[in-house]
Amino acid sequence: MAHSNRDPTTSRHVAVIGAGAAGLVTARELRREGHSVVVLERGSQIGGVWTYTSQVEPDPLSLDPTRPVVHSSVYKSLRTNIPRECMGFTDFPFAARPHDGSRDPRRHPGHSEVLAYLRDFAKEFDVEEMIRFETEVVRAEPAADEENRGKWRVESRSSDGAADEIYDAVVVCNGHYTEPRHAHIAGIHSWPGKQIHSHNYRVPDPFKDQVLAQGSHHYTEACGLVKSLVSSLNSWMVFFLFPLQIVIVIGSSASGVDISRDIAKVAKEVHVSSKSTSPDTYEMLPGYDNLWLHPVIETARKDGSVVFQNGKTVYADTIMHCTGYKYYFPFLDTKGEVTVDDNRVEPLYKHVFPPALAPGLSFIGLPWQITPFPMFELQSKWVAAVLSGRVSLPSQGEMMEDTKAFYNKLEASGIPKRYTHLMPDDSQFEYDNWLADQCDYPRIEKWREEMFYIGFKRIYAQSATYRDNWDDDHLIVEAYDDFVKFMSSYPELLPLLKT
Ligand code: FAD
């Protein structure tokens, strides 16, 4: 562990951008370490992505950079894909509250339960008093004037007007599930159907019915009979007789799986295009008679057809892009020290500090395919301790060397740049434990690690049922045994945990 001899009580004035899970725990850790903290949050409440709204952006693909941004990408039916016991912060258990009828006690609860948990967390640690709501950071940059050299200038906008402030440090917690990535499809510009990104998906209802008048090509190759029957009926009858929507969902990760199943309940057909299946795949997914798995799309044509790599052609109404998101920091001006290229935020020492601007600038929450909340907690403990001087960083040159070595290792292993912040297999827990060691904090519990792996495998083995059928009860018992040790600080939870 890298400890410094500097006065451990150094207090910094720190701006935290965003009051999602990352911003909340960062604010708590910074204050615990003795810093003065201002959290700038453009929304009107805490919770970030977990603040579900039925509102969507006017541009269904979210391509227009001037569009009004809706932050949350959560859809109505969303339940967590990580079991709650391992999802929570390490010292504030995400325990079920079965005696509280307003709460969702399920192991994989709906999104509103996660928001309720984050509200409990914010209340318990008085985080809200540090937050300025409806305040958008429009610019954050190293201060240029001599007097403030080494500090950060943060410009923000709120209903009170514009503010221009100086901070010792800025911690970026703005999330990375708002700016969509899209699939590149040959011929898509002449394809006449609708396209939407999952960022703007909320409920399946719009996929229920399609009147004939809205498109005469809306049938698959296999549906020639239906087509001739349909064409002999008037569109009023068609509306009531046939749910004609045919939807292609691109992407078979968490959102693609959920959303395709959501839509399959109401649409005529759903065709999932996956890049992680073999080129000749063509199968009906178990438990459905209208949900198909295909490989990638080869081309889209102006007659409304879409051709998959397996040679199958589908005439579709809508293409839903469940193709993930981009890192996006429109407010950040680092004079070229930090860039985003092919979804790598670079250069960053251990995914957190840009060597040339450390420790004044840091990022919490960039890694993905992880258990986010505990990692946010450990990253922010590290940032807080570095800012106070209790823990020191290697020199700028050493951090740069380490970072380059990491990038070289990815390249040598054939891992594409866009997967720089992906943490597969054991790497997230190795990383978590490295962070914990830096801060003299206990390492990740074994049960949490095991639960994550088992849970992850369960998603693939039983994608339709993994949230309600499991066989790791022994780990739940271990988790709750562990939770009890935090209950002295949360006595009101204790009786609930014992049920
Ligand atoms: P966010 O929650 O996105 O918060 C960022 C905050 O920054 C927002 O409040 C935003 O308003 C604010 N902000 C942004 N820009 C500015 C600005 N310029 N000025 C001021 N404020 C700004 N994680 C799990 O652990 N379990 C799950 O089951 C799970 N499921 C998920 C499902 C979906 C569909 C998605 C999209 C994500 C899911 N996640 C899940 C991951 C989730 O993103 C993280 O758990 C976590 O909540 C991210 O927190 P964050 O604080 O990094 O970002």
XYZ file of C-alpha atoms and ligand atoms in Angstrom:
552
model
C 0.000 0.000 0.000
C 1.281 3.467 -0.858
C 1.035 5.606 2.261
C 2.386 9.124 2.364
C 3.969 11.162 5.099
C 1.813 14.186 4.307
C -0.560 15.568 6.892
C -3.475 13.142 6.698
C -5.942 15.835 7.672
C -5.608 17.859 4.458
C -9.110 18.837 3.517
C -9.972 19.658 -0.083
C -12.925 21.445 -1.600
C -14.312 18.887 -4.023
C -16.992 19.009 -6.724
C -18.749 15.736 -7.447
C -20.611 15.671 -10.764
C -23.762 13.564 -10.514
C -25.866 12.130 -7.689
C -26.395 8.598 -8.935
C -25.100 5.646 -6.921
C -21.498 6.661 -7.693
C -21.934 10.310 -6.727
C -23.760 9.441 -3.498
C -21.123 7.079 -2.179
C -18.329 9.364 -3.384
C -19.822 12.274 -1.464
C -20.058 10.100 1.642
C -16.466 8.882 1.372
C -15.070 12.339 0.669
C -16.824 13.797 3.672
C -15.761 10.881 5.880
C -12.187 11.705 4.899
C -12.700 15.323 5.962
C -13.217 17.040 2.622
C -15.813 19.697 1.917
C -18.107 18.435 -0.813
C -20.561 19.897 -3.287
C -22.513 17.472 -5.455
C -23.846 19.032 -8.644
C -26.817 17.114 -10.027
C -28.733 18.172 -13.110
C -31.839 16.171 -12.170
C -34.310 16.989 -9.430
C -33.663 13.881 -7.340
C -30.961 11.382 -6.458
C -30.610 7.968 -8.098
C -29.403 8.592 -11.670
C -30.372 5.688 -13.934
C -32.677 4.288 -11.236
C -35.058 7.259 -11.486
C -37.458 5.594 -13.921
C -39.503 7.956 -16.038
C -42.069 7.270 -18.749
C -40.585 10.231 -20.605
C -38.358 9.502 -23.597
C -36.306 11.692 -25.891
C -37.998 13.130 -29.011
C -35.396 11.536 -31.283
C -35.874 7.751 -30.809
C -32.255 7.012 -31.747
C -30.907 9.923 -29.651
C -28.657 11.003 -32.502
C -29.353 14.713 -32.327
C -26.699 16.314 -30.079
C -29.025 19.247 -29.325
C -31.925 17.037 -28.163
C -33.288 17.436 -24.637
C -31.604 14.595 -22.749
C -33.572 12.156 -20.597
C -30.981 10.620 -18.273
C -32.503 7.287 -17.300
C -32.454 4.267 -19.619
C -34.464 2.067 -17.284
C -37.579 0.374 -18.705
C -40.743 -0.269 -16.711
C -40.349 -4.034 -16.307
C -36.668 -3.864 -15.296
C -35.589 -6.032 -12.400
C -31.976 -6.138 -11.279
C -29.786 -8.688 -12.988
C -27.536 -8.945 -9.915
C -28.880 -10.499 -6.688
C -29.549 -7.746 -4.182
C -27.275 -9.213 -1.483
C -24.151 -8.739 -3.570
C -25.321 -5.584 -5.344
C -25.382 -3.263 -2.317
C -22.631 -1.152 -0.789
C -20.392 -3.206 1.496
C -21.420 -1.492 4.738
C -25.053 -0.679 3.957
C -26.738 -3.975 3.107
C -29.275 -4.009 0.305
C -31.402 -6.229 2.508
C -35.042 -7.046 1.857
C -37.518 -5.207 4.063
C -40.342 -7.728 4.109
C -42.294 -5.880 6.813
C -42.558 -2.744 4.752
C -45.412 -3.254 2.297
C -44.221 -0.420 0.079
C -40.980 -2.268 -0.679
C -40.150 -5.000 -3.183
C -38.684 -7.916 -1.208
C -37.614 -9.976 -4.218
C -34.017 -11.066 -4.582
C -33.890 -9.410 -7.997
C -36.190 -6.490 -7.255
C -37.676 -3.974 -9.657
C -35.982 -0.650 -10.310
C -38.064 1.267 -7.759
C -36.591 -0.855 -4.949
C -33.070 0.129 -6.012
C -34.098 3.772 -5.949
C -35.624 3.265 -2.490
C -32.355 1.677 -1.320
C -30.326 4.615 -2.637
C -32.714 6.984 -0.869
C -32.211 5.027 2.364
C -28.466 5.314 1.869
C -28.611 9.063 1.216
C -30.804 9.558 4.279
C -28.664 7.428 6.560
C -25.527 9.378 5.676
C -27.134 12.822 5.228
C -25.870 12.989 1.671
C -28.649 15.223 0.342
C -27.395 18.223 2.273
C -24.324 18.194 0.015
C -26.333 18.130 -3.229
C -27.357 21.031 -5.430
C -30.230 19.701 -7.517
C -31.211 20.938 -10.974
C -27.696 22.175 -11.437
C -25.996 21.054 -14.619
C -22.245 21.197 -14.987
C -21.613 22.715 -18.391
C -17.835 23.038 -18.134
C -15.086 21.648 -15.924
C -11.493 22.549 -16.742
C -8.143 23.161 -15.068
C -8.111 26.733 -13.770
C -5.918 28.870 -16.003
C -5.120 31.828 -13.749
C -1.971 31.916 -11.643
C -3.846 32.317 -8.365
C -5.758 29.057 -8.879
C -3.055 26.999 -10.565
C -3.631 23.283 -9.927
C -7.305 23.851 -9.146
C -10.456 23.278 -11.193
C -12.923 25.758 -12.623
C -16.470 24.402 -12.699
C -19.235 26.215 -14.535
C -22.799 25.187 -13.864
C -26.324 26.263 -14.776
C -29.424 26.180 -12.620
C -32.656 28.117 -12.300
C -30.678 30.589 -10.165
C -28.502 31.336 -13.177
C -24.935 30.459 -14.056
C -22.194 29.784 -11.524
C -18.437 29.791 -12.031
C -16.564 28.241 -9.108
C -13.117 27.049 -8.163
C -12.565 23.627 -6.564
C -9.431 21.777 -5.491
C -10.674 18.664 -7.255
C -13.438 17.311 -9.467
C -14.780 13.770 -9.285
C -16.750 12.766 -12.365
C -19.742 10.515 -11.555
C -21.993 11.273 -14.525
C -22.783 7.653 -15.450
C -22.352 5.966 -18.808
C -25.787 4.649 -19.762
C -27.296 7.694 -21.437
C -25.440 8.315 -24.711
C -26.431 5.472 -27.088
C -24.159 3.397 -29.323
C -25.775 2.177 -32.533
C -25.239 -0.811 -34.737
C -23.859 -0.019 -38.199
C -26.089 -1.760 -40.710
C -25.363 -1.802 -44.430
C -28.240 -0.241 -46.349
C -29.981 1.150 -43.275
C -30.331 4.634 -44.774
C -32.788 3.449 -47.372
C -34.610 1.030 -45.075
C -38.109 2.462 -44.504
C -38.920 1.122 -41.006
C -38.648 2.724 -37.594
C -35.540 2.586 -35.469
C -35.234 3.139 -31.759
C -32.460 2.721 -29.200
C -33.203 0.908 -25.948
C -32.423 4.182 -24.145
C -35.868 5.290 -25.354
C -37.703 2.033 -24.650
C -40.076 1.979 -21.683
C -43.038 -0.334 -22.314
C -43.970 -2.843 -25.033
C -47.401 -1.304 -25.776
C -46.377 0.554 -28.971
C -45.411 -2.805 -30.484
C -48.836 -4.313 -30.013
C -50.647 -3.543 -33.213
C -49.900 -2.197 -36.606
C -52.609 -1.247 -39.070
C -52.112 -2.406 -42.608
C -52.170 1.178 -43.832
C -48.950 1.846 -41.945
C -46.949 -0.505 -44.105
C -47.870 -3.142 -46.605
C -44.577 -5.042 -46.327
C -44.999 -6.008 -42.719
C -44.794 -9.737 -42.914
C -42.012 -12.279 -42.891
C -41.105 -14.651 -45.701
C -42.818 -17.376 -43.757
C -46.051 -15.434 -43.630
C -47.123 -15.372 -47.258
C -50.485 -16.895 -46.373
C -51.140 -14.323 -43.692
C -50.227 -11.615 -46.155
C -52.744 -12.718 -48.735
C -55.405 -13.078 -46.071
C -54.572 -9.662 -44.698
C -54.702 -8.017 -48.086
C -58.220 -9.314 -48.571
C -59.397 -7.622 -45.362
C -59.838 -3.960 -44.714
C -57.370 -2.235 -42.370
C -59.983 -1.743 -39.631
C -60.359 -5.507 -39.336
C -56.638 -6.051 -39.540
C -56.094 -3.730 -36.624
C -58.323 -5.860 -34.459
C -57.503 -9.268 -35.829
C -53.739 -9.312 -36.157
C -50.983 -7.979 -34.012
C -48.706 -7.379 -36.951
C -45.651 -5.773 -35.465
C -42.428 -7.464 -36.386
C -39.486 -6.235 -34.434
C -35.772 -6.868 -34.782
C -33.819 -6.455 -31.568
C -30.098 -5.994 -32.094
C -28.080 -7.162 -29.111
C -28.341 -10.113 -26.774
C -26.873 -8.652 -23.590
C -28.936 -7.846 -20.514
C -31.209 -5.201 -22.068
C -31.563 -7.073 -25.373
C -32.690 -10.200 -23.542
C -35.195 -8.355 -21.343
C -36.592 -6.090 -24.022
C -36.989 -8.816 -26.675
C -38.981 -10.894 -24.177
C -41.040 -7.878 -23.121
C -41.971 -7.135 -26.728
C -42.530 -10.788 -27.656
C -45.485 -10.786 -25.256
C -47.385 -8.376 -27.521
C -45.799 -8.292 -30.976
C -46.305 -10.738 -33.788
C -42.645 -11.670 -34.079
C -39.400 -10.657 -32.504
C -36.062 -11.499 -34.132
C -32.965 -11.070 -32.000
C -29.708 -10.424 -33.809
C -26.703 -11.488 -31.767
C -23.036 -11.028 -32.561
C -22.096 -13.774 -30.135
C -23.784 -16.626 -31.923
C -22.559 -18.693 -34.882
C -23.251 -17.386 -38.424
C -25.774 -20.117 -39.219
C -27.858 -19.777 -36.050
C -31.601 -19.734 -36.589
C -33.574 -20.914 -33.604
C -36.797 -20.297 -31.746
C -36.090 -19.417 -28.148
C -37.471 -21.873 -25.589
C -40.816 -20.948 -24.087
C -41.852 -18.752 -27.060
C -43.465 -19.301 -30.427
C -42.559 -15.889 -31.839
C -39.040 -15.138 -30.622
C -36.121 -16.045 -32.856
C -32.381 -15.891 -32.497
C -30.233 -14.948 -35.502
C -26.624 -13.932 -36.036
C -25.708 -10.400 -37.156
C -27.566 -8.487 -39.835
C -25.938 -8.470 -43.246
C -28.014 -5.791 -44.900
C -31.229 -3.805 -44.764
C -33.056 -2.972 -47.987
C -35.406 -0.291 -49.170
C -38.241 -2.814 -49.641
C -38.330 -3.138 -45.835
C -36.464 -6.426 -45.673
C -33.556 -7.204 -43.377
C -31.189 -10.040 -44.257
C -29.294 -11.889 -41.544
C -25.936 -13.626 -41.882
C -27.784 -16.976 -41.735
C -29.486 -16.087 -45.030
C -32.918 -15.482 -43.485
C -34.940 -12.454 -44.570
C -37.395 -10.658 -42.322
C -39.668 -7.774 -43.287
C -39.682 -5.772 -40.103
C -41.467 -2.696 -38.816
C -38.943 -1.673 -36.217
C -35.300 -2.186 -35.385
C -34.549 -1.796 -31.691
C -30.874 -1.112 -30.984
C -29.939 -2.717 -27.657
C -26.346 -1.977 -28.460
C -25.117 -0.253 -25.345
C -23.814 3.184 -24.564
C -20.794 5.464 -24.935
C -18.692 7.249 -22.370
C -19.558 10.881 -22.816
C -18.271 13.932 -20.965
C -19.502 16.933 -22.930
C -18.701 19.275 -20.038
C -15.109 18.204 -19.561
C -12.279 20.232 -21.072
C -8.926 18.731 -20.133
C -6.976 20.459 -22.937
C -6.458 17.069 -24.566
C -5.114 15.263 -21.485
C -8.099 12.887 -21.388
C -9.797 11.625 -24.525
C -12.442 9.067 -25.351
C -11.498 6.882 -28.272
C -13.402 3.760 -29.256
C -14.983 3.717 -25.799
C -11.675 3.884 -23.971
C -11.323 6.847 -21.608
C -7.591 7.459 -21.746
C -5.099 7.589 -20.250
C -6.411 6.580 -16.842
C -4.381 5.020 -14.066
C -6.448 2.111 -12.706
C -9.538 3.448 -14.537
C -9.666 6.430 -12.171
C -6.879 9.027 -12.373
C -5.481 10.675 -15.534
C -1.751 10.757 -14.700
C -1.220 14.343 -15.877
C -4.179 15.713 -13.899
C -4.148 13.501 -10.803
C -5.378 13.769 -8.169
C -7.414 16.860 -9.141
C -9.488 14.933 -11.647
C -10.871 11.453 -11.147
C -13.598 9.217 -12.562
C -15.778 6.874 -10.552
C -17.679 4.013 -12.143
C -16.180 3.470 -15.592
C -15.673 -0.332 -15.434
C -18.528 -2.529 -16.652
C -19.840 -6.081 -16.393
C -19.244 -5.760 -12.682
C -21.031 -5.337 -9.378
C -21.070 -1.557 -9.554
C -21.981 -0.266 -6.088
C -19.168 -1.953 -4.097
C -16.665 -0.918 -6.757
C -17.867 2.712 -6.667
C -17.431 2.582 -2.905
C -13.847 1.312 -3.100
C -12.840 3.659 -5.902
C -14.204 6.631 -3.990
C -12.487 5.586 -0.753
C -9.232 5.549 -2.719
C -9.878 8.965 -4.294
C -10.799 10.440 -0.910
C -7.649 9.055 0.729
C -5.420 10.245 -2.111
C -6.934 13.734 -1.972
C -6.337 13.994 1.760
C -2.774 12.785 1.345
C -3.318 9.708 3.527
C -2.499 7.542 0.523
C -0.128 8.668 -2.208
C -0.088 7.916 -5.897
C 2.988 6.833 -7.841
C 4.703 9.598 -9.828
C 3.063 10.822 -13.022
C 5.635 8.902 -15.076
C 5.055 5.692 -13.153
C 1.288 5.978 -13.510
C 1.718 6.554 -17.237
C 3.994 3.529 -17.551
C 1.523 1.353 -15.659
C -1.332 2.569 -17.834
C 0.572 1.967 -21.067
C 1.571 -1.498 -19.883
C -2.108 -2.253 -19.251
C -3.112 -1.079 -22.736
C -0.265 -3.090 -24.289
C -1.384 -6.170 -22.422
C -4.925 -5.770 -23.767
C -3.598 -5.383 -27.274
C -1.283 -8.387 -26.967
C -4.242 -10.481 -25.810
C -6.283 -9.355 -28.820
C -8.803 -7.479 -26.675
C -10.365 -4.650 -28.678
C -9.878 -1.130 -27.371
C -13.585 -0.689 -26.744
C -13.350 -3.374 -24.041
C -10.725 -1.469 -22.023
C -13.099 -0.888 -19.099
C -14.760 -4.303 -19.331
C -13.803 -6.457 -16.359
C -14.443 -10.097 -17.160
C -13.898 -13.160 -14.948
C -11.892 -12.501 -11.769
C -10.549 -9.142 -12.848
C -13.220 -7.041 -11.102
C -12.558 -8.629 -7.710
C -8.781 -8.484 -8.161
C -9.260 -4.804 -8.904
C -11.665 -4.276 -5.973
C -9.203 -5.952 -3.628
C -6.329 -3.857 -4.942
C -8.392 -0.748 -4.165
C -9.324 -2.074 -0.732
C -5.643 -2.726 0.032
C -4.769 0.848 -0.937
C -7.215 2.147 1.648
C -6.690 -0.400 4.446
C -10.289 -1.529 3.961
C -11.447 -5.168 4.146
C -11.326 -7.085 0.874
C -14.504 -8.139 -0.944
C -16.328 -10.897 0.959
C -15.933 -14.394 -0.508
C -19.693 -14.949 -0.512
C -20.170 -11.795 -2.615
C -17.619 -12.934 -5.152
C -19.082 -16.415 -5.393
C -22.640 -15.111 -5.578
C -21.704 -12.834 -8.459
C -20.097 -15.687 -10.458
C -22.954 -18.084 -9.825
C -25.467 -15.373 -10.658
C -23.652 -14.481 -13.853
C -23.619 -18.102 -15.018
C -27.299 -18.385 -14.129
C -28.145 -15.513 -16.497
C -26.768 -17.490 -19.428
C -27.996 -20.907 -18.346
C -31.593 -19.847 -17.614
C -32.094 -16.408 -19.097
C -35.896 -16.554 -18.746
C -35.997 -17.689 -15.119
C -32.742 -16.707 -13.414
C -34.338 -13.958 -11.342
C -36.743 -16.337 -9.604
C -34.988 -19.707 -9.515
C -31.623 -20.182 -7.868
C -29.641 -22.728 -5.943
C -27.288 -20.603 -3.843
C -29.377 -20.259 -0.682
C -26.264 -21.083 1.367
C -24.705 -17.837 0.090
C -27.792 -15.838 1.035
C -27.449 -17.172 4.574
C -23.762 -16.195 4.630
C -24.592 -12.744 3.307
C -27.239 -12.068 5.950
C -24.905 -13.392 8.668
C -22.425 -10.825 7.465
C -24.997 -8.028 7.230
C -25.764 -8.353 10.922
C -22.378 -6.906 11.774
C -23.426 -3.598 10.229
C -26.699 -3.541 12.048
C -25.419 -1.737 15.107
C -25.369 1.345 12.909
C -28.761 0.575 11.418
C -30.738 -0.820 14.372
C -34.069 -0.372 12.616
C -33.032 -2.974 10.028
C -31.989 -5.634 12.494
C -35.386 -7.190 13.200
C -36.092 -7.252 9.474
C -32.879 -9.092 8.687
C -33.649 -11.760 11.217
C -36.893 -12.797 9.546
P -25.991 7.293 -13.005
O -26.901 6.482 -12.182
O -26.213 7.362 -14.450
O -25.899 8.738 -12.367
C -25.255 9.804 -12.996
C -25.866 11.097 -12.499
O -25.113 12.182 -13.050
C -27.302 11.301 -12.940
O -28.108 11.589 -11.818
C -27.225 12.497 -13.902
O -28.377 13.315 -13.859
C -25.997 13.223 -13.408
N -25.347 14.039 -14.426
C -24.936 13.652 -15.656
N -24.360 14.690 -16.300
C -24.404 15.747 -15.454
C -23.963 17.092 -15.550
N -23.379 17.572 -16.643
N -24.168 17.914 -14.481
C -24.766 17.449 -13.354
N -25.215 16.176 -13.222
C -25.025 15.349 -14.257
N -26.347 -2.094 -11.882
C -26.524 -3.007 -10.900
O -25.804 -2.991 -9.898
N -27.517 -3.944 -10.982
C -28.364 -4.000 -12.027
O -29.229 -4.852 -12.075
C -28.214 -3.030 -13.080
N -29.070 -2.989 -14.128
C -28.969 -1.980 -15.032
C -29.912 -1.899 -16.060
C -29.859 -0.854 -16.980
C -30.879 -0.773 -18.078
C -28.854 0.114 -16.883
C -28.781 1.255 -17.856
C -27.896 0.035 -15.899
C -27.946 -1.013 -14.957
N -27.014 -1.121 -13.922
C -27.164 -2.078 -12.950
C -25.838 -0.248 -13.903
C -26.111 1.104 -13.237
O -25.842 2.025 -14.203
C -25.233 1.260 -12.028
O -25.672 0.345 -11.045
C -25.260 2.621 -11.357
O -26.521 2.918 -10.865
C -24.645 3.744 -12.142
O -24.503 4.823 -11.259
P -23.713 6.140 -11.649
O -23.830 7.023 -10.489
O -22.378 5.783 -12.166
O -24.473 6.743 -12.890
